PDB file of C-alpha atoms and ligand atoms in Angstrom:
ATOM      1  CA  UNK A 215       0.000   0.000   0.000  1.00 92.00           C
ATOM      2  CA  UNK A 216       1.405   3.361  -1.042  1.00 97.00           C
ATOM      3  CA  UNK A 217       0.410   6.633   0.587  1.00 98.00           C
ATOM      4  CA  UNK A 218       1.424   9.773  -1.275  1.00 98.00           C
ATOM      5  CA  UNK A 219       1.732  12.862   0.910  1.00 98.00           C
ATOM      6  CA  UNK A 220       1.685  16.321  -0.645  1.00 98.00           C
ATOM      7  CA  UNK A 221       4.114  18.986   0.527  1.00 98.00           C
ATOM      8  CA  UNK A 222       4.332  22.546  -0.682  1.00 98.00           C
ATOM      9  CA  UNK A 223       8.129  22.459  -0.814  1.00 98.00           C
ATOM     10  CA  UNK A 224      11.079  20.174  -0.104  1.00 98.00           C
ATOM     11  CA  UNK A 225      11.557  21.514   3.424  1.00 98.00           C
ATOM     12  CA  UNK A 226       8.017  20.482   4.334  1.00 98.00           C
ATOM     13  CA  UNK A 227       8.489  17.051   2.737  1.00 98.00           C
ATOM     14  CA  UNK A 228      11.725  16.578   4.690  1.00 98.00           C
ATOM     15  CA  UNK A 229      10.052  17.594   7.913  1.00 98.00           C
ATOM     16  CA  UNK A 230       7.187  15.139   7.476  1.00 98.00           C
ATOM     17  CA  UNK A 231       9.588  12.313   6.617  1.00 98.00           C
ATOM     18  CA  UNK A 232      11.732  13.170   9.671  1.00 98.00           C
ATOM     19  CA  UNK A 233       8.692  12.981  11.942  1.00 98.00           C
ATOM     20  CA  UNK A 234       7.867   9.566  10.561  1.00 98.00           C
ATOM     21  CA  UNK A 235      11.420   8.285  11.214  1.00 98.00           C
ATOM     22  CA  UNK A 236      11.537   9.862  14.689  1.00 98.00           C
ATOM     23  CA  UNK A 237       8.241   8.225  15.619  1.00 98.00           C
ATOM     24  CA  UNK A 238       9.673   4.817  14.717  1.00 98.00           C
ATOM     25  CA  UNK A 239      12.856   5.455  16.729  1.00 98.00           C
ATOM     26  CA  UNK A 240      10.860   6.707  19.692  1.00 98.00           C
ATOM     27  CA  UNK A 241       8.780   3.532  19.643  1.00 98.00           C
ATOM     28  CA  UNK A 242      11.768   1.243  19.195  1.00 98.00           C
ATOM     29  CA  UNK A 243      15.008   2.605  20.645  1.00 98.00           C
ATOM     30  CA  UNK A 244      17.248   0.136  18.795  1.00 98.00           C
ATOM     31  CA  UNK A 245      15.472   0.487  15.450  1.00 98.00           C
ATOM     32  CA  UNK A 246      17.372  -0.344  12.281  1.00 98.00           C
ATOM     33  CA  UNK A 247      17.308   2.532   9.816  1.00 98.00           C
ATOM     34  CA  UNK A 248      17.989   1.924   6.131  1.00 98.00           C
ATOM     35  CA  UNK A 249      19.494   5.186   4.957  1.00 98.00           C
ATOM     36  CA  UNK A 250      19.953   6.913   1.618  1.00 98.00           C
ATOM     37  CA  UNK A 251      22.084   9.738   0.283  1.00 97.00           C
ATOM     38  CA  UNK A 252      21.577  12.301  -2.472  1.00 95.00           C
ATOM     39  CA  UNK A 253      19.813  15.643  -2.307  1.00 96.00           C
ATOM     40  CA  UNK A 254      16.349  14.146  -1.693  1.00 97.00           C
ATOM     41  CA  UNK A 255      16.812  13.185   1.992  1.00 98.00           C
ATOM     42  CA  UNK A 256      18.924  16.242   2.962  1.00 98.00           C
ATOM     43  CA  UNK A 257      16.043  18.171   4.515  1.00 98.00           C
ATOM     44  CA  UNK A 258      14.917  15.093   6.397  1.00 98.00           C
ATOM     45  CA  UNK A 259      18.379  14.723   7.968  1.00 98.00           C
ATOM     46  CA  UNK A 260      18.424  18.435   8.801  1.00 98.00           C
ATOM     47  CA  UNK A 261      15.136  18.094  10.660  1.00 98.00           C
ATOM     48  CA  UNK A 262      16.216  14.892  12.433  1.00 98.00           C
ATOM     49  CA  UNK A 263      19.323  16.712  13.682  1.00 98.00           C
ATOM     50  CA  UNK A 264      17.132  19.603  14.847  1.00 98.00           C
ATOM     51  CA  UNK A 265      14.741  17.217  16.592  1.00 98.00           C
ATOM     52  CA  UNK A 266      17.708  15.620  18.356  1.00 98.00           C
ATOM     53  CA  UNK A 267      18.908  19.094  19.449  1.00 98.00           C
ATOM     54  CA  UNK A 268      15.455  19.812  20.846  1.00 98.00           C
ATOM     55  CA  UNK A 269      15.523  16.554  22.773  1.00 98.00           C
ATOM     56  CA  UNK A 270      12.688  15.060  20.741  1.00 98.00           C
ATOM     57  CA  UNK A 271      14.563  11.969  19.575  1.00 98.00           C
ATOM     58  CA  UNK A 272      17.704  10.028  20.466  1.00 98.00           C
ATOM     59  CA  UNK A 273      19.703   7.730  18.204  1.00 98.00           C
ATOM     60  CA  UNK A 274      21.815   6.243  20.994  1.00 98.00           C
ATOM     61  CA  UNK A 275      20.764   2.664  20.378  1.00 98.00           C
ATOM     62  CA  UNK A 276      19.867   3.005  16.703  1.00 98.00           C
ATOM     63  CA  UNK A 277      21.666   0.986  14.062  1.00 98.00           C
ATOM     64  CA  UNK A 278      21.830   2.087  10.449  1.00 98.00           C
ATOM     65  CA  UNK A 279      22.704   0.535   7.149  1.00 98.00           C
ATOM     66  CA  UNK A 280      23.119   2.560   3.986  1.00 98.00           C
ATOM     67  CA  UNK A 281      21.940   1.597   0.551  1.00 98.00           C
ATOM     68  CA  UNK A 282      25.058   2.187  -1.432  1.00 98.00           C
ATOM     69  CA  UNK A 283      28.570   3.568  -1.868  1.00 98.00           C
ATOM     70  CA  UNK A 284      30.702   4.568  -4.830  1.00 98.00           C
ATOM     71  CA  UNK A 285      33.423   2.086  -5.736  1.00 98.00           C
ATOM     72  CA  UNK A 286      36.865   3.677  -5.617  1.00 97.00           C
ATOM     73  CA  UNK A 287      36.162   6.449  -3.116  1.00 97.00           C
ATOM     74  CA  UNK A 288      37.735   6.451   0.321  1.00 96.00           C
ATOM     75  CA  UNK A 289      35.302   7.024   3.207  1.00 97.00           C
ATOM     76  CA  UNK A 290      36.923  10.418   3.778  1.00 96.00           C
ATOM     77  CA  UNK A 291      36.468  11.585   0.180  1.00 96.00           C
ATOM     78  CA  UNK A 292      33.971  14.443   0.306  1.00 95.00           C
ATOM     79  CA  UNK A 293      31.759  12.785  -2.307  1.00 96.00           C
ATOM     80  CA  UNK A 294      31.710   9.381  -0.668  1.00 97.00           C
ATOM     81  CA  UNK A 295      28.388   8.427   0.869  1.00 98.00           C
ATOM     82  CA  UNK A 296      30.176   7.660   4.142  1.00 98.00           C
ATOM     83  CA  UNK A 297      31.271  11.304   4.281  1.00 98.00           C
ATOM     84  CA  UNK A 298      27.773  12.470   3.308  1.00 98.00           C
ATOM     85  CA  UNK A 299      26.218  10.529   6.175  1.00 98.00           C
ATOM     86  CA  UNK A 300      28.656  11.864   8.760  1.00 98.00           C
ATOM     87  CA  UNK A 301      28.201  15.399   7.503  1.00 98.00           C
ATOM     88  CA  UNK A 302      24.391  15.325   7.285  1.00 98.00           C
ATOM     89  CA  UNK A 303      23.479  13.114  10.221  1.00 98.00           C
ATOM     90  CA  UNK A 304      25.956  10.995  12.148  1.00 98.00           C
ATOM     91  CA  UNK A 305      28.114  13.891  13.409  1.00 98.00           C
ATOM     92  CA  UNK A 306      25.020  15.849  14.420  1.00 98.00           C
ATOM     93  CA  UNK A 307      23.215  13.288  16.547  1.00 98.00           C
ATOM     94  CA  UNK A 308      24.087  10.825  19.302  1.00 98.00           C
ATOM     95  CA  UNK A 309      24.278   7.733  17.097  1.00 98.00           C
ATOM     96  CA  UNK A 310      27.260   5.472  17.862  1.00 98.00           C
ATOM     97  CA  UNK A 311      29.328   5.564  14.663  1.00 98.00           C
ATOM     98  CA  UNK A 312      30.198   1.894  15.271  1.00 98.00           C
ATOM     99  CA  UNK A 313      26.533   1.063  14.698  1.00 98.00           C
ATOM    100  CA  UNK A 314      26.443   2.719  11.258  1.00 98.00           C
ATOM    101  CA  UNK A 315      27.237   0.681   8.182  1.00 98.00           C
ATOM    102  CA  UNK A 316      28.049   1.432   4.556  1.00 98.00           C
ATOM    103  CA  UNK A 317      29.726  -0.661   1.878  1.00 98.00           C
ATOM    104  CA  UNK A 318      33.493  -0.250   1.734  1.00 98.00           C
ATOM    105  CA  UNK A 319      34.112   1.612  -1.523  1.00 98.00           C
ATOM    106  CA  UNK A 320      37.794   0.681  -1.473  1.00 98.00           C
ATOM    107  CA  UNK A 321      37.319  -3.102  -1.374  1.00 98.00           C
ATOM    108  CA  UNK A 322      38.826  -4.386  -4.610  1.00 98.00           C
ATOM    109  CA  UNK A 323      37.260  -7.829  -4.262  1.00 98.00           C
ATOM    110  CA  UNK A 324      33.703  -6.958  -5.279  1.00 98.00           C
ATOM    111  CA  UNK A 325      32.308 -10.412  -4.666  1.00 98.00           C
ATOM    112  CA  UNK A 326      33.741 -10.476  -1.148  1.00 98.00           C
ATOM    113  CA  UNK A 327      32.326  -7.043  -0.316  1.00 98.00           C
ATOM    114  CA  UNK A 328      28.865  -7.898  -1.623  1.00 98.00           C
ATOM    115  CA  UNK A 329      28.654 -11.083   0.444  1.00 98.00           C
ATOM    116  CA  UNK A 330      30.059  -9.287   3.502  1.00 98.00           C
ATOM    117  CA  UNK A 331      27.361  -6.619   3.148  1.00 98.00           C
ATOM    118  CA  UNK A 332      24.631  -9.228   2.690  1.00 98.00           C
ATOM    119  CA  UNK A 333      25.750 -10.967   5.876  1.00 98.00           C
ATOM    120  CA  UNK A 334      25.836  -7.674   7.718  1.00 98.00           C
ATOM    121  CA  UNK A 335      22.365  -6.844   6.435  1.00 98.00           C
ATOM    122  CA  UNK A 336      21.058 -10.210   7.637  1.00 98.00           C
ATOM    123  CA  UNK A 337      22.726  -9.868  11.015  1.00 98.00           C
ATOM    124  CA  UNK A 338      20.763  -6.675  11.740  1.00 98.00           C
ATOM    125  CA  UNK A 339      17.561  -8.679  11.775  1.00 96.00           C
ATOM    126  CA  UNK A 340      15.460  -6.511   9.491  1.00 97.00           C
ATOM    127  CA  UNK A 341      15.196  -2.843   8.566  1.00 98.00           C
ATOM    128  CA  UNK A 342      12.425  -0.965  10.394  1.00 98.00           C
ATOM    129  CA  UNK A 343      12.303   1.901   7.936  1.00 98.00           C
ATOM    130  CA  UNK A 344      14.106   2.252   4.631  1.00 98.00           C
ATOM    131  CA  UNK A 345      14.597   5.765   3.263  1.00 98.00           C
ATOM    132  CA  UNK A 346      14.830   6.115  -0.521  1.00 98.00           C
ATOM    133  CA  UNK A 347      15.292   8.777  -3.146  1.00 98.00           C
ATOM    134  CA  UNK A 348      14.542   8.080  -6.785  1.00 98.00           C
ATOM    135  CA  UNK A 349      16.957   8.556  -9.679  1.00 95.00           C
ATOM    136  CA  UNK A 350      15.893  10.316 -12.869  1.00 95.00           C
ATOM    137  CA  UNK A 351      15.721   6.918 -14.566  1.00 95.00           C
ATOM    138  CA  UNK A 352      13.779   5.342 -11.702  1.00 97.00           C
ATOM    139  CA  UNK A 353      16.734   3.807  -9.887  1.00 97.00           C
ATOM    140  CA  UNK A 354      16.576   3.171  -6.140  1.00 98.00           C
ATOM    141  CA  UNK A 355      19.867   2.828  -4.292  1.00 97.00           C
ATOM    142  CA  UNK A 356      22.033   2.279  -7.331  1.00 96.00           C
ATOM    143  CA  UNK A 357      19.765  -0.365  -8.805  1.00 97.00           C
ATOM    144  CA  UNK A 358      19.731   0.865 -12.369  1.00 95.00           C
ATOM    145  CA  UNK A 359      17.084  -0.032 -15.003  1.00 96.00           C
ATOM    146  CA  UNK A 360      17.657  -3.623 -16.032  1.00 96.00           C
ATOM    147  CA  UNK A 361      16.025  -6.786 -17.365  1.00 97.00           C
ATOM    148  CA  UNK A 362      15.601  -8.230 -13.888  1.00 97.00           C
ATOM    149  CA  UNK A 363      15.344  -7.155 -10.268  1.00 97.00           C
ATOM    150  CA  UNK A 364      18.480  -7.724  -8.173  1.00 96.00           C
ATOM    151  CA  UNK A 365      18.060  -9.637  -4.921  1.00 97.00           C
ATOM    152  CA  UNK A 366      21.184  -8.963  -2.809  1.00 98.00           C
ATOM    153  CA  UNK A 367      24.090  -6.535  -2.789  1.00 98.00           C
ATOM    154  CA  UNK A 368      25.908  -6.162  -6.082  1.00 98.00           C
ATOM    155  CA  UNK A 369      28.612  -4.136  -7.770  1.00 98.00           C
ATOM    156  CA  UNK A 370      26.798  -2.119 -10.418  1.00 96.00           C
ATOM    157  CA  UNK A 371      27.942  -0.163 -13.426  1.00 96.00           C
ATOM    158  CA  UNK A 372      26.286   3.245 -13.372  1.00 95.00           C
ATOM    159  CA  UNK A 373      24.349   4.344 -16.434  1.00 92.00           C
ATOM    160  CA  UNK A 374      25.402   7.429 -18.390  1.00 94.00           C
ATOM    161  CA  UNK A 375      22.264   9.206 -17.182  1.00 91.00           C
ATOM    162  CA  UNK A 376      23.172   8.587 -13.526  1.00 91.00           C
ATOM    163  CA  UNK A 377      26.804   9.627 -14.034  1.00 96.00           C
ATOM    164  CA  UNK A 378      25.603  12.804 -15.704  1.00 94.00           C
ATOM    165  CA  UNK A 379      23.041  13.509 -12.964  1.00 91.00           C
ATOM    166  CA  UNK A 380      25.576  12.933 -10.186  1.00 92.00           C
ATOM    167  CA  UNK A 381      28.331  14.940 -11.899  1.00 95.00           C
ATOM    168  CA  UNK A 382      26.843  18.073 -10.328  1.00 92.00           C
ATOM    169  CA  UNK A 383      28.527  17.056  -7.079  1.00 92.00           C
ATOM    170  CA  UNK A 384      31.960  16.521  -8.676  1.00 94.00           C
ATOM    171  CA  UNK A 385      34.362  18.882 -10.399  1.00 93.00           C
ATOM    172  CA  UNK A 386      33.816  17.193 -13.739  1.00 92.00           C
ATOM    173  CA  UNK A 387      31.881  14.272 -15.193  1.00 94.00           C
ATOM    174  CA  UNK A 388      35.082  12.242 -15.557  1.00 94.00           C
ATOM    175  CA  UNK A 389      35.558  12.384 -11.762  1.00 94.00           C
ATOM    176  CA  UNK A 390      32.293  10.527 -11.112  1.00 96.00           C
ATOM    177  CA  UNK A 391      32.965   6.883 -10.234  1.00 97.00           C
ATOM    178  CA  UNK A 392      31.532   4.546 -12.848  1.00 97.00           C
ATOM    179  CA  UNK A 393      30.652   1.782 -10.390  1.00 98.00           C
ATOM    180  CA  UNK A 394      29.028   1.426  -7.012  1.00 98.00           C
ATOM    181  CA  UNK A 395      28.059  -1.187  -4.457  1.00 98.00           C
ATOM    182  CA  UNK A 396      24.317  -1.240  -3.932  1.00 98.00           C
ATOM    183  CA  UNK A 397      21.952  -3.158  -1.759  1.00 98.00           C
ATOM    184  CA  UNK A 398      19.557  -5.150  -3.939  1.00 98.00           C
ATOM    185  CA  UNK A 399      15.895  -4.540  -4.668  1.00 98.00           C
ATOM    186  CA  UNK A 400      15.087  -7.719  -2.726  1.00 98.00           C
ATOM    187  CA  UNK A 401      16.730  -6.272   0.389  1.00 98.00           C
ATOM    188  CA  UNK A 402      14.957  -2.921  -0.002  1.00 98.00           C
ATOM    189  CA  UNK A 403      11.621  -4.731  -0.297  1.00 98.00           C
ATOM    190  CA  UNK A 404      12.202  -6.565   3.000  1.00 98.00           C
ATOM    191  CA  UNK A 405      11.949  -3.324   5.011  1.00 98.00           C
ATOM    192  CA  UNK A 406       8.961  -3.077   7.344  1.00 98.00           C
ATOM    193  CA  UNK A 407       8.309   0.425   6.073  1.00 98.00           C
ATOM    194  CA  UNK A 408       9.655   2.428   3.137  1.00 98.00           C
ATOM    195  CA  UNK A 409       9.829   6.209   2.834  1.00 98.00           C
ATOM    196  CA  UNK A 410      10.338   7.565  -0.671  1.00 98.00           C
ATOM    197  CA  UNK A 411      11.402  11.188  -1.052  1.00 98.00           C
ATOM    198  CA  UNK A 412      11.250  13.205  -4.262  1.00 98.00           C
ATOM    199  CA  UNK A 413      11.635  16.883  -4.934  1.00 98.00           C
ATOM    200  CA  UNK A 414      11.652  19.117  -7.967  1.00 98.00           C
ATOM    201  CA  UNK A 415      10.168  19.091 -11.422  1.00 98.00           C
ATOM    202  CA  UNK A 416      12.830  16.784 -12.872  1.00 97.00           C
ATOM    203  CA  UNK A 417      11.371  13.914 -10.792  1.00 98.00           C
ATOM    204  CA  UNK A 418       7.721  14.497 -11.752  1.00 98.00           C
ATOM    205  CA  UNK A 419       7.554  12.214 -14.757  1.00 98.00           C
ATOM    206  CA  UNK A 420       9.539   9.293 -13.331  1.00 98.00           C
ATOM    207  CA  UNK A 421       7.621   9.464 -10.046  1.00 98.00           C
ATOM    208  CA  UNK A 422       4.331   9.091 -11.925  1.00 98.00           C
ATOM    209  CA  UNK A 423       5.709   6.207 -14.005  1.00 98.00           C
ATOM    210  CA  UNK A 424       7.047   4.468 -10.901  1.00 98.00           C
ATOM    211  CA  UNK A 425       3.861   4.825  -8.867  1.00 98.00           C
ATOM    212  CA  UNK A 426       1.247   4.404 -11.610  1.00 98.00           C
ATOM    213  CA  UNK A 427       2.928   2.753 -14.614  1.00 98.00           C
ATOM    214  CA  UNK A 428       3.697  -0.944 -15.134  1.00 98.00           C
ATOM    215  CA  UNK A 429       5.812  -2.735 -12.529  1.00 98.00           C
ATOM    216  CA  UNK A 430       9.019  -3.453 -14.411  1.00 98.00           C
ATOM    217  CA  UNK A 431      12.786  -3.677 -13.746  1.00 98.00           C
ATOM    218  CA  UNK A 432      13.105  -1.027 -16.461  1.00 98.00           C
ATOM    219  CA  UNK A 433      11.763   1.343 -13.781  1.00 98.00           C
ATOM    220  CA  UNK A 434      13.280  -0.170 -10.608  1.00 98.00           C
ATOM    221  CA  UNK A 435      11.211   2.002  -8.227  1.00 98.00           C
ATOM    222  CA  UNK A 436       8.002   0.549  -9.692  1.00 98.00           C
ATOM    223  CA  UNK A 437       8.579  -2.586  -7.559  1.00 98.00           C
ATOM    224  CA  UNK A 438       7.536  -0.505  -4.542  1.00 98.00           C
ATOM    225  CA  UNK A 439       3.946  -1.090  -5.628  1.00 98.00           C
ATOM    226  CA  UNK A 440       4.361  -4.604  -4.223  1.00 97.00           C
ATOM    227  CA  UNK A 441       5.695  -3.368  -0.880  1.00 97.00           C
ATOM    228  CA  UNK A 442       3.461  -3.543   2.189  1.00 94.00           C
ATOM    229  CA  UNK A 443       3.916  -0.060   3.567  1.00 98.00           C
ATOM    230  CA  UNK A 444       5.268   2.832   1.511  1.00 98.00           C
ATOM    231  CA  UNK A 445       4.961   6.521   2.326  1.00 98.00           C
ATOM    232  CA  UNK A 446       5.909   9.010  -0.372  1.00 98.00           C
ATOM    233  CA  UNK A 447       6.865  12.516   0.735  1.00 98.00           C
ATOM    234  CA  UNK A 448       7.187  14.790  -2.270  1.00 98.00           C
ATOM    235  CA  UNK A 449       6.964  18.468  -3.035  1.00 98.00           C
ATOM    236  CA  UNK A 450       4.425  20.037  -5.363  1.00 98.00           C
ATOM    237  CA  UNK A 451       6.868  20.098  -8.276  1.00 98.00           C
ATOM    238  CA  UNK A 452       7.740  16.405  -8.067  1.00 98.00           C
ATOM    239  CA  UNK A 453       4.029  15.643  -7.736  1.00 98.00           C
ATOM    240  CA  UNK A 454       2.979  17.798 -10.692  1.00 98.00           C
ATOM    241  CA  UNK A 455       2.288  14.932 -13.137  1.00 98.00           C
ATOM    242  CA  UNK A 456       0.576  12.830 -10.468  1.00 98.00           C
ATOM    243  CA  UNK A 457      -1.572  15.791  -9.433  1.00 98.00           C
ATOM    244  CA  UNK A 458      -2.575  16.219 -13.063  1.00 98.00           C
ATOM    245  CA  UNK A 459      -3.466  12.558 -13.657  1.00 98.00           C
ATOM    246  CA  UNK A 460      -4.268  11.003 -10.286  1.00 98.00           C
ATOM    247  CA  UNK A 461      -4.931  13.830  -7.844  1.00 97.00           C
ATOM    248  CA  UNK A 462      -7.424  11.666  -5.920  1.00 97.00           C
ATOM    249  CA  UNK A 463      -4.445   9.554  -4.748  1.00 97.00           C
ATOM    250  CA  UNK A 464      -2.594  12.445  -3.126  1.00 98.00           C
ATOM    251  CA  UNK A 465      -3.073  13.090   0.599  1.00 98.00           C
ATOM    252  CA  UNK A 466      -2.989  16.771   1.500  1.00 95.00           C
TER     253      UNK A 466
HETATM  254  C1  GLP B 878      21.903   8.672  -6.406  1.00 79.82           C
HETATM  255  C2  GLP B 878      21.764   7.698  -5.218  1.00 79.82           C
HETATM  256  C3  GLP B 878      20.326   7.373  -4.941  1.00 79.82           C
HETATM  257  C4  GLP B 878      19.524   8.650  -4.982  1.00 79.82           C
HETATM  258  C5  GLP B 878      19.480   9.186  -6.384  1.00 79.82           C
HETATM  259  C6  GLP B 878      18.740  10.499  -6.524  1.00 79.82           C
HETATM  260  O1  GLP B 878      22.474   8.118  -7.525  1.00 79.82           O
HETATM  261  N1  GLP B 878      22.510   6.510  -5.318  1.00 79.82           N
HETATM  262  O2  GLP B 878      20.227   6.721  -3.692  1.00 79.82           O
HETATM  263  O3  GLP B 878      18.207   8.405  -4.574  1.00 79.82           O
HETATM  264  O4  GLP B 878      20.759   9.277  -6.942  1.00 79.82           O
HETATM  265  O5  GLP B 878      19.533  11.562  -6.115  1.00 79.82           O
HETATM  266  P1  GLP B 878      18.965  12.934  -5.676  1.00 79.82           P
HETATM  267  O6  GLP B 878      18.204  12.715  -4.441  1.00 79.82           O
HETATM  268  O7  GLP B 878      20.165  13.806  -5.474  1.00 79.82           O
HETATM  269  O8  GLP B 878      18.092  13.422  -6.794  1.00 79.82           O
END
């Protein structure tokens, strides 16, 4: 079941998503959070840090596992997802850094790293809430459009469209890593709850295709239609096509 929540702007969407995550953590102190990077969840992390400052939530016993990491980047590289997570959340709240997990982008043995991450994922005993953004081509994590849905962690080759989209964070397009480790679609689908964030006009078309078009590995996010509990927090711009075609499905 997918619930689509309308927000006027990305700040509001981030705030609503943060409240949802905080509620889960407040109910279950040692919750397992499945975390995502990219610009989509930034406002959510900002609000979670603010809520922590206000004493409204504590991450002391929380464990987290991230979706993905670029292959070839050290965890201290400012574009690595490990760095992103420290900068946007881990350094700002009371989470124990030892309880936060990301793939090791420097592991040269891809097969080893994928199996290690799968074992780690299994050892956490289930993700309570998985946060997701959506790529312009419908990818979730780094699960790019494909002929089949991936089950576990894999080393993926990024598509040209993703490299181009992500080049805005690097000095030039040639600096963008061409591969990444990503948790599989099967692992994402195991989460008890999924939060999907989308902002801006560029996401409007793919969001509509993912949530209302055919379920197909060509649009990886479309698999979320088979998930038990999905909440979409999106701003007006990202919702523009959905509001035009299926406004009755949007919760205001
Ligand atoms: C990246 C990440 C995804 C993210 C997506 C969208 O490639 N691997 O996890 O959801 O792109 O990014 P953004 O939120 O910046 O639009």
